[in-house]
Amino acid sequence: MRIGLVLPAIPAYSETFFRSKISGLVVNGHEVVLFVNGETMETHYCGARVVSSFSTQGNSILLLLRAKVTLFVLLVSHSKTVFRFVKSERKEHTPWLTLISRLLLNAALLSERLDWLHFGFATMALGREHVAEAIGAKMAVSFRGFDYYVYPIKNSGCYSKLWSKTVRYHVLSESMKLGLISYGIPDSSIFIIPPAIDTAFFSPHPAFQPNKSLQILTIGRLHWIKGLDYTLEALALLHLKGVAFHYTIIGTGQEEERLRFTAHQLGIDPFVTFAGKQSSEYIKKQLEQTDVYVQYSIQEGFGNAVLEAQAMGVYCIVSDAEGLEENVMHGNTGSVVPKRNPKALADGIKAFLGIAAIEKVKSSEQAIARVKRDFSVEKQELKFKAFYENS
């Protein structure tokens, strides 16, 4: 099959869930075409052909000329497809100027013959709901977290057109599936395929010894949705109780200045390290030295970093935010505590200190086994293969 995957940009090296999906489909004999926003110098990625969408950047006169050429070529070479797309848009009374801008936005898609058109994030499908039908392809959409839990709050009714289409939905967790069902999406159209990690790379370090002071780690962008301010407040409570710790945050983002100031005001800045953006090798080495991994997000689709920590045998304490409750098995592979509650998190970390060594080993072994069994790249590849082929 020819599968078109629409993404904001070429996936970064760290985005293993896209890399493994694309390479897995190619290995299984499918042709993958990757559509990304704006110009790119790359023509291939993980075996997929890369196609750039119409760029709105540059000189206005050159942009106008390019737009005219793009529309002319599209009309001449794909007139029937354009007619079907225009007919669907006009049926919904789309203004002509908006329609023309959508033709430019979707010119690369409307020029392809595909069996499947898959939008890697639901927000990528906005303004493109009629494209799959116009080119005679089946339509698939992935919900990954922000596009489901946050974006619709600011943009009420944004997916109403999407809900009316025949779509195969990919979600990360059972809670997301139940949410889609509440919108009237049939159960048979929703497939749960959680993230996957390289379990061969993220494997436990055999020589790990507990640290003298508790080593705590969080990996993620410095964004309000990750609940890092609540984490710092919880650690301040532990500091007041005399618990020795060092907290490392790997990641960058717009909240760094505020979080550094928060750590300073709480009096724990000597015990907090902002490590910035780091490589997978650095992350693995840091996990080898970590006693407990904390992901205290306000909202989380699932959380790859939590899977990586569990694969390394690190005890995980997470919030009860959506997919995290399914990521960590409370009392088995880690702990789940209420979100937005620094005292609950502090109590959870303190409870970890009281767990007997033999129980920590048992929890570690259960986490490693579960990640290898349920969240390997190989298993994800098989699920996506079935996602497209069993239709």
Short mmCIF file of C-alpha atoms in Angstrom, two decimals:
data_model
loop_
_atom_site.label_atom_id
_atom_site.label_comp_id
_atom_site.label_asym_id
_atom_site.label_seq_id
_atom_site.Cartn_x
_atom_site.Cartn_y
_atom_site.Cartn_z
CA MET A 1 0.00 0.00 0.00
CA ARG A 2 0.94 3.66 -0.40
CA ILE A 3 0.55 5.38 2.96
CA GLY A 4 0.74 9.16 3.32
CA LEU A 5 1.74 10.42 6.77
CA VAL A 6 1.15 14.13 7.52
CA LEU A 7 3.35 15.69 10.23
CA PRO A 8 4.35 19.23 11.24
CA ALA A 9 8.03 18.49 10.47
CA ILE A 10 10.45 15.64 9.86
CA PRO A 11 10.54 13.73 13.18
CA ALA A 12 13.53 14.42 15.41
CA TYR A 13 15.90 11.59 16.28
CA SER A 14 14.31 11.33 19.74
CA GLU A 15 10.79 10.79 18.31
CA THR A 16 11.19 7.02 18.16
CA PHE A 17 7.43 6.41 17.89
CA PHE A 18 7.43 7.98 14.41
CA ARG A 19 10.80 6.61 13.32
CA SER A 20 9.90 3.03 14.26
CA LYS A 21 6.45 3.27 12.69
CA ILE A 22 7.79 4.55 9.35
CA SER A 23 10.69 2.11 9.12
CA GLY A 24 8.43 -0.78 10.20
CA LEU A 25 5.92 -0.06 7.43
CA VAL A 26 8.71 0.19 4.85
CA VAL A 27 10.24 -3.11 6.01
CA ASN A 28 6.82 -4.73 5.63
CA GLY A 29 6.68 -3.73 1.98
CA HIS A 30 4.56 -0.56 2.12
CA GLU A 31 5.49 2.70 0.42
CA VAL A 32 5.41 5.65 2.83
CA VAL A 33 5.17 9.28 1.72
CA LEU A 34 5.90 11.80 4.48
CA PHE A 35 4.24 15.23 4.09
CA VAL A 36 5.73 18.03 6.20
CA ASN A 37 5.14 21.77 6.54
CA GLY A 38 7.46 24.19 4.75
CA GLU A 39 10.64 23.66 2.80
CA THR A 40 13.09 20.84 3.57
CA MET A 41 16.33 19.73 2.01
CA GLU A 42 15.67 16.08 2.81
CA THR A 43 14.10 13.89 0.15
CA HIS A 44 13.98 10.65 2.18
CA TYR A 45 13.58 9.77 5.86
CA CYS A 46 13.69 6.24 7.33
CA GLY A 47 12.88 4.84 3.89
CA ALA A 48 9.97 7.25 3.33
CA ARG A 49 9.83 9.82 0.53
CA VAL A 50 9.59 13.35 1.93
CA VAL A 51 7.26 15.92 0.32
CA SER A 52 7.13 19.57 1.42
CA SER A 53 3.82 21.41 1.56
CA PHE A 54 3.30 24.87 0.06
CA SER A 55 5.41 27.39 1.98
CA THR A 56 4.03 30.84 2.87
CA GLN A 57 7.50 32.20 3.66
CA GLY A 58 9.44 34.54 1.37
CA ASN A 59 8.96 37.46 -0.99
CA SER A 60 5.25 38.30 -1.48
CA ILE A 61 5.55 38.73 -5.26
CA LEU A 62 7.37 35.41 -5.65
CA LEU A 63 4.83 33.77 -3.34
CA LEU A 64 1.93 35.03 -5.49
CA LEU A 65 3.63 33.77 -8.65
CA ARG A 66 4.36 30.40 -7.06
CA ALA A 67 0.75 30.13 -5.84
CA LYS A 68 -0.57 30.74 -9.38
CA VAL A 69 1.79 28.14 -10.85
CA THR A 70 0.90 25.60 -8.12
CA LEU A 71 -2.84 26.04 -8.70
CA PHE A 72 -2.46 25.89 -12.49
CA VAL A 73 -0.43 22.66 -12.36
CA LEU A 74 -2.87 21.16 -9.88
CA LEU A 75 -5.89 22.02 -12.04
CA VAL A 76 -4.31 20.68 -15.22
CA SER A 77 -2.86 17.44 -13.83
CA HIS A 78 -5.47 16.55 -11.19
CA SER A 79 -8.66 18.26 -12.33
CA LYS A 80 -11.03 15.50 -11.14
CA THR A 81 -9.47 15.45 -7.69
CA VAL A 82 -9.65 19.24 -7.44
CA PHE A 83 -13.30 19.16 -8.56
CA ARG A 84 -14.22 16.63 -5.86
CA PHE A 85 -12.40 18.65 -3.19
CA VAL A 86 -14.00 21.95 -4.27
CA LYS A 87 -17.45 20.35 -4.43
CA SER A 88 -17.14 19.04 -0.84
CA GLU A 89 -15.92 22.40 0.45
CA ARG A 90 -18.60 24.40 -1.34
CA LYS A 91 -21.26 22.05 -0.03
CA GLU A 92 -20.28 23.38 3.41
CA HIS A 93 -20.33 26.98 2.09
CA THR A 94 -16.58 27.49 2.43
CA PRO A 95 -15.74 31.02 1.15
CA TRP A 96 -13.79 31.06 -2.11
CA LEU A 97 -10.71 32.76 -0.63
CA THR A 98 -10.57 30.16 2.15
CA LEU A 99 -11.08 27.41 -0.43
CA ILE A 100 -8.18 28.69 -2.56
CA SER A 101 -5.90 28.83 0.50
CA ARG A 102 -6.90 25.23 1.32
CA LEU A 103 -6.10 24.15 -2.23
CA LEU A 104 -2.60 25.61 -1.77
CA LEU A 105 -2.26 24.07 1.70
CA ASN A 106 -3.24 20.65 0.35
CA ALA A 107 -1.68 20.84 -3.13
CA ALA A 108 0.97 18.21 -2.32
CA LEU A 109 -1.66 15.85 -0.88
CA LEU A 110 -4.11 16.35 -3.74
CA SER A 111 -1.32 15.50 -6.20
CA GLU A 112 -0.72 12.03 -4.73
CA ARG A 113 -2.47 8.71 -5.18
CA LEU A 114 -2.60 7.03 -1.77
CA ASP A 115 -4.34 4.08 -0.16
CA TRP A 116 -4.21 5.72 3.28
CA LEU A 117 -3.88 9.35 4.36
CA HIS A 118 -2.85 9.45 8.03
CA PHE A 119 -2.63 12.68 10.02
CA GLY A 120 0.00 12.17 12.73
CA PHE A 121 -1.73 14.70 15.00
CA ALA A 122 -5.44 15.49 14.88
CA THR A 123 -4.74 19.22 14.52
CA MET A 124 -3.00 18.44 11.20
CA ALA A 125 -6.38 17.29 9.81
CA LEU A 126 -8.05 20.68 10.32
CA GLY A 127 -8.85 22.23 6.94
CA ARG A 128 -7.98 18.89 5.32
CA GLU A 129 -11.03 16.83 6.22
CA HIS A 130 -12.08 16.41 2.56
CA VAL A 131 -8.67 15.52 1.11
CA ALA A 132 -8.76 11.74 1.64
CA GLU A 133 -12.18 11.48 0.00
CA ALA A 134 -11.03 13.66 -2.91
CA ILE A 135 -8.01 11.47 -3.69
CA GLY A 136 -9.87 8.21 -3.05
CA ALA A 137 -7.89 7.25 0.06
CA LYS A 138 -8.91 5.93 3.47
CA MET A 139 -8.41 8.41 6.30
CA ALA A 140 -6.64 7.85 9.61
CA VAL A 141 -6.02 10.28 12.48
CA SER A 142 -3.82 10.01 15.57
CA PHE A 143 -4.60 11.67 18.90
CA ARG A 144 -1.51 12.03 21.09
CA GLY A 145 -2.47 14.24 24.03
CA PHE A 146 -2.34 18.00 23.50
CA ASP A 147 -4.47 17.74 20.36
CA TYR A 148 -7.18 15.94 22.31
CA TYR A 149 -7.03 17.32 25.87
CA VAL A 150 -5.88 20.94 25.42
CA TYR A 151 -6.46 22.26 21.89
CA PRO A 152 -10.29 21.75 21.86
CA ILE A 153 -10.60 23.80 25.07
CA LYS A 154 -9.35 26.89 23.23
CA ASN A 155 -11.05 25.92 19.97
CA SER A 156 -14.52 24.65 20.77
CA GLY A 157 -16.07 22.45 18.08
CA CYS A 158 -12.82 22.28 16.09
CA TYR A 159 -13.26 18.55 15.35
CA SER A 160 -16.99 18.59 14.53
CA LYS A 161 -16.27 18.16 10.79
CA LEU A 162 -13.77 15.38 11.54
CA TRP A 163 -16.34 13.46 13.62
CA SER A 164 -18.68 13.38 10.59
CA LYS A 165 -16.11 11.58 8.42
CA THR A 166 -15.32 7.87 8.11
CA VAL A 167 -12.00 7.77 9.96
CA ARG A 168 -9.82 5.14 11.58
CA TYR A 169 -8.54 6.62 14.83
CA HIS A 170 -5.26 5.82 16.59
CA VAL A 171 -5.04 6.69 20.30
CA LEU A 172 -2.40 6.04 22.96
CA SER A 173 -4.55 4.88 25.88
CA GLU A 174 -7.85 3.43 26.98
CA SER A 175 -8.88 6.76 28.54
CA MET A 176 -8.45 8.50 25.17
CA LYS A 177 -10.51 5.78 23.48
CA LEU A 178 -13.34 6.26 25.98
CA GLY A 179 -13.21 9.99 25.31
CA LEU A 180 -13.67 9.47 21.57
CA ILE A 181 -16.54 7.06 22.19
CA SER A 182 -18.26 9.82 24.20
CA TYR A 183 -18.24 11.90 20.99
CA GLY A 184 -20.12 9.17 19.18
CA ILE A 185 -17.14 7.51 17.48
CA PRO A 186 -17.80 3.75 17.15
CA ASP A 187 -15.59 1.43 19.16
CA SER A 188 -14.59 -0.46 15.99
CA SER A 189 -13.02 2.70 14.53
CA ILE A 190 -10.64 3.31 17.45
CA PHE A 191 -7.35 1.47 17.88
CA ILE A 192 -5.11 1.72 20.95
CA ILE A 193 -1.44 1.64 19.98
CA PRO A 194 0.70 2.99 22.85
CA PRO A 195 4.20 4.41 22.32
CA ALA A 196 7.15 2.05 21.96
CA ILE A 197 10.78 2.29 22.99
CA ASP A 198 14.04 0.61 22.05
CA THR A 199 14.14 -2.01 24.82
CA ALA A 200 17.53 -3.25 23.61
CA PHE A 201 19.03 0.20 24.20
CA PHE A 202 17.13 1.05 27.37
CA SER A 203 18.06 -2.01 29.41
CA PRO A 204 18.91 -2.19 33.14
CA HIS A 205 22.41 -1.50 34.40
CA PRO A 206 23.57 -4.61 36.28
CA ALA A 207 25.93 -2.76 38.66
CA PHE A 208 23.40 -0.25 40.02
CA GLN A 209 23.79 0.62 43.71
CA PRO A 210 21.47 2.92 45.73
CA ASN A 211 22.82 6.45 46.14
CA LYS A 212 23.64 8.10 49.46
CA SER A 213 21.28 10.95 48.63
CA LEU A 214 18.12 10.23 46.69
CA GLN A 215 18.66 10.82 42.96
CA ILE A 216 15.42 11.94 41.27
CA LEU A 217 14.96 12.49 37.54
CA THR A 218 12.36 14.01 35.21
CA ILE A 219 12.62 14.17 31.40
CA GLY A 220 10.38 16.46 29.35
CA ARG A 221 9.93 19.90 27.91
CA LEU A 222 9.80 22.75 30.42
CA HIS A 223 6.12 23.51 29.96
CA TRP A 224 3.32 24.19 32.45
CA ILE A 225 1.55 20.97 31.44
CA LYS A 226 4.39 18.87 32.90
CA GLY A 227 3.58 20.02 36.47
CA LEU A 228 7.22 20.76 37.30
CA ASP A 229 6.32 23.58 39.69
CA TYR A 230 4.27 21.10 41.76
CA THR A 231 7.25 18.71 41.70
CA LEU A 232 9.54 21.43 43.05
CA GLU A 233 7.03 22.24 45.80
CA ALA A 234 6.92 18.55 46.77
CA LEU A 235 10.71 18.41 46.94
CA ALA A 236 10.74 21.54 49.12
CA LEU A 237 8.48 19.67 51.57
CA LEU A 238 10.92 16.75 51.60
CA HIS A 239 13.82 19.16 52.18
CA LEU A 240 12.04 20.59 55.23
CA LYS A 241 11.71 17.03 56.58
CA GLY A 242 15.43 16.44 56.21
CA VAL A 243 15.35 14.15 53.15
CA ALA A 244 18.61 14.45 51.19
CA PHE A 245 18.06 14.44 47.42
CA HIS A 246 19.26 15.77 44.09
CA TYR A 247 16.76 16.47 41.34
CA THR A 248 17.77 16.54 37.66
CA ILE A 249 15.48 17.85 34.92
CA ILE A 250 16.41 16.99 31.32
CA GLY A 251 14.71 19.17 28.72
CA THR A 252 14.28 22.72 27.52
CA GLY A 253 11.33 25.05 27.19
CA GLN A 254 9.72 28.39 27.81
CA GLU A 255 9.24 27.82 31.55
CA GLU A 256 12.93 27.44 32.45
CA GLU A 257 13.40 30.91 33.94
CA ARG A 258 10.26 30.64 36.06
CA LEU A 259 11.15 27.15 37.27
CA ARG A 260 14.70 28.21 38.20
CA PHE A 261 13.25 31.12 40.18
CA THR A 262 10.72 28.79 41.85
CA ALA A 263 13.53 26.45 42.97
CA HIS A 264 15.41 29.48 44.32
CA GLN A 265 12.40 30.82 46.25
CA LEU A 266 11.73 27.38 47.70
CA GLY A 267 15.34 27.19 48.89
CA ILE A 268 16.18 24.02 46.99
CA ASP A 269 18.14 25.40 44.01
CA PRO A 270 21.45 23.85 45.26
CA PHE A 271 19.78 20.46 44.89
CA VAL A 272 18.24 20.99 41.43
CA THR A 273 20.04 20.66 38.08
CA PHE A 274 18.55 21.88 34.80
CA ALA A 275 20.45 19.69 32.35
CA GLY A 276 18.88 21.05 29.15
CA LYS A 277 18.49 19.05 25.95
CA GLN A 278 20.51 15.83 25.99
CA SER A 279 21.22 12.81 23.81
CA SER A 280 19.75 9.35 24.30
CA GLU A 281 23.16 8.16 25.51
CA TYR A 282 23.24 10.87 28.20
CA ILE A 283 19.67 10.02 29.25
CA LYS A 284 20.52 6.34 29.55
CA LYS A 285 23.58 7.13 31.68
CA GLN A 286 21.48 9.41 33.90
CA LEU A 287 18.82 6.71 34.32
CA GLU A 288 21.55 4.29 35.42
CA GLN A 289 22.27 6.62 38.34
CA THR A 290 18.64 7.38 39.22
CA ASP A 291 16.76 6.02 42.26
CA VAL A 292 13.30 7.27 41.35
CA TYR A 293 11.82 8.78 38.19
CA VAL A 294 9.05 11.38 38.62
CA GLN A 295 6.55 12.46 35.95
CA TYR A 296 4.05 14.70 37.72
CA SER A 297 2.23 16.04 34.66
CA ILE A 298 -1.11 17.82 34.74
CA GLN A 299 -1.92 16.11 31.44
CA GLU A 300 -0.05 13.37 29.60
CA GLY A 301 -1.08 11.28 26.61
CA PHE A 302 1.14 8.42 27.75
CA GLY A 303 4.81 9.33 28.30
CA ASN A 304 7.72 7.69 26.47
CA ALA A 305 10.25 8.77 29.09
CA VAL A 306 8.35 6.87 31.77
CA LEU A 307 8.56 3.72 29.66
CA GLU A 308 12.30 4.25 29.21
CA ALA A 309 12.76 4.61 32.97
CA GLN A 310 10.78 1.43 33.66
CA ALA A 311 12.75 -0.45 31.00
CA MET A 312 15.89 0.51 32.93
CA GLY A 313 14.35 -0.83 36.14
CA VAL A 314 13.93 2.61 37.73
CA TYR A 315 11.02 3.02 40.15
CA CYS A 316 8.51 5.52 38.71
CA ILE A 317 6.16 7.87 40.55
CA VAL A 318 3.65 9.54 38.26
CA SER A 319 0.50 11.63 38.47
CA ASP A 320 -2.96 10.27 37.70
CA ALA A 321 -3.06 12.31 34.47
CA GLU A 322 -4.76 10.28 31.72
CA GLY A 323 -2.30 7.89 30.07
CA LEU A 324 0.14 7.86 32.99
CA GLU A 325 -2.32 5.73 34.98
CA GLU A 326 -2.03 3.08 32.27
CA ASN A 327 1.70 3.56 31.81
CA VAL A 328 2.59 2.67 35.42
CA MET A 329 0.85 -0.14 37.29
CA HIS A 330 0.27 1.29 40.76
CA GLY A 331 1.79 -0.87 43.48
CA ASN A 332 3.34 -3.15 40.88
CA THR A 333 5.78 -1.27 38.65
CA GLY A 334 5.64 2.06 40.49
CA SER A 335 3.23 4.50 42.12
CA VAL A 336 0.42 6.74 40.86
CA VAL A 337 -0.48 9.78 42.98
CA PRO A 338 -3.10 12.54 42.57
CA LYS A 339 -2.02 15.44 40.31
CA ARG A 340 -1.77 19.07 41.47
CA ASN A 341 -1.03 17.90 45.01
CA PRO A 342 2.59 18.49 46.10
CA LYS A 343 2.00 16.89 49.52
CA ALA A 344 0.70 13.70 47.88
CA LEU A 345 3.81 13.57 45.68
CA ALA A 346 6.11 14.22 48.65
CA ASP A 347 4.37 11.44 50.58
CA GLY A 348 4.75 9.14 47.57
CA ILE A 349 8.50 9.78 47.38
CA LYS A 350 8.87 9.31 51.13
CA ALA A 351 6.91 6.04 50.91
CA PHE A 352 9.39 4.84 48.27
CA LEU A 353 12.21 5.30 50.80
CA GLY A 354 10.41 2.93 53.13
CA ILE A 355 10.00 0.10 50.62
CA ALA A 356 12.12 -2.93 51.48
CA ALA A 357 15.03 -3.62 49.12
CA ILE A 358 13.60 -6.98 48.05
CA GLU A 359 10.30 -5.32 47.10
CA LYS A 360 12.13 -2.67 45.07
CA VAL A 361 13.93 -5.42 43.15
CA LYS A 362 10.62 -7.18 42.52
CA SER A 363 9.00 -3.96 41.28
CA SER A 364 11.98 -3.31 39.03
CA GLU A 365 11.83 -6.79 37.51
CA GLN A 366 8.09 -6.49 36.89
CA ALA A 367 8.52 -3.11 35.18
CA ILE A 368 11.32 -4.37 32.92
CA ALA A 369 9.35 -7.47 31.92
CA ARG A 370 6.15 -5.51 31.21
CA VAL A 371 7.87 -2.91 29.01
CA LYS A 372 9.66 -5.60 27.01
CA ARG A 373 6.41 -7.54 26.58
CA ASP A 374 3.99 -4.70 25.80
CA PHE A 375 5.94 -1.66 24.59
CA SER A 376 8.69 -2.87 22.28
CA VAL A 377 9.25 -1.31 18.86
CA GLU A 378 8.62 -4.72 17.29
CA LYS A 379 5.18 -4.97 18.89
CA GLN A 380 4.29 -1.45 17.79
CA GLU A 381 5.30 -2.27 14.21
CA LEU A 382 2.97 -5.28 14.19
CA LYS A 383 0.08 -3.21 15.53
CA PHE A 384 0.48 -0.51 12.88
CA LYS A 385 0.78 -3.15 10.20
CA ALA A 386 -2.59 -4.56 11.35
CA PHE A 387 -4.01 -1.02 11.67
CA TYR A 388 -3.66 -0.45 7.91
CA GLU A 389 -4.01 -3.95 6.54
CA ASN A 390 -7.08 -5.20 8.48
CA SER A 391 -9.71 -3.01 6.88
#
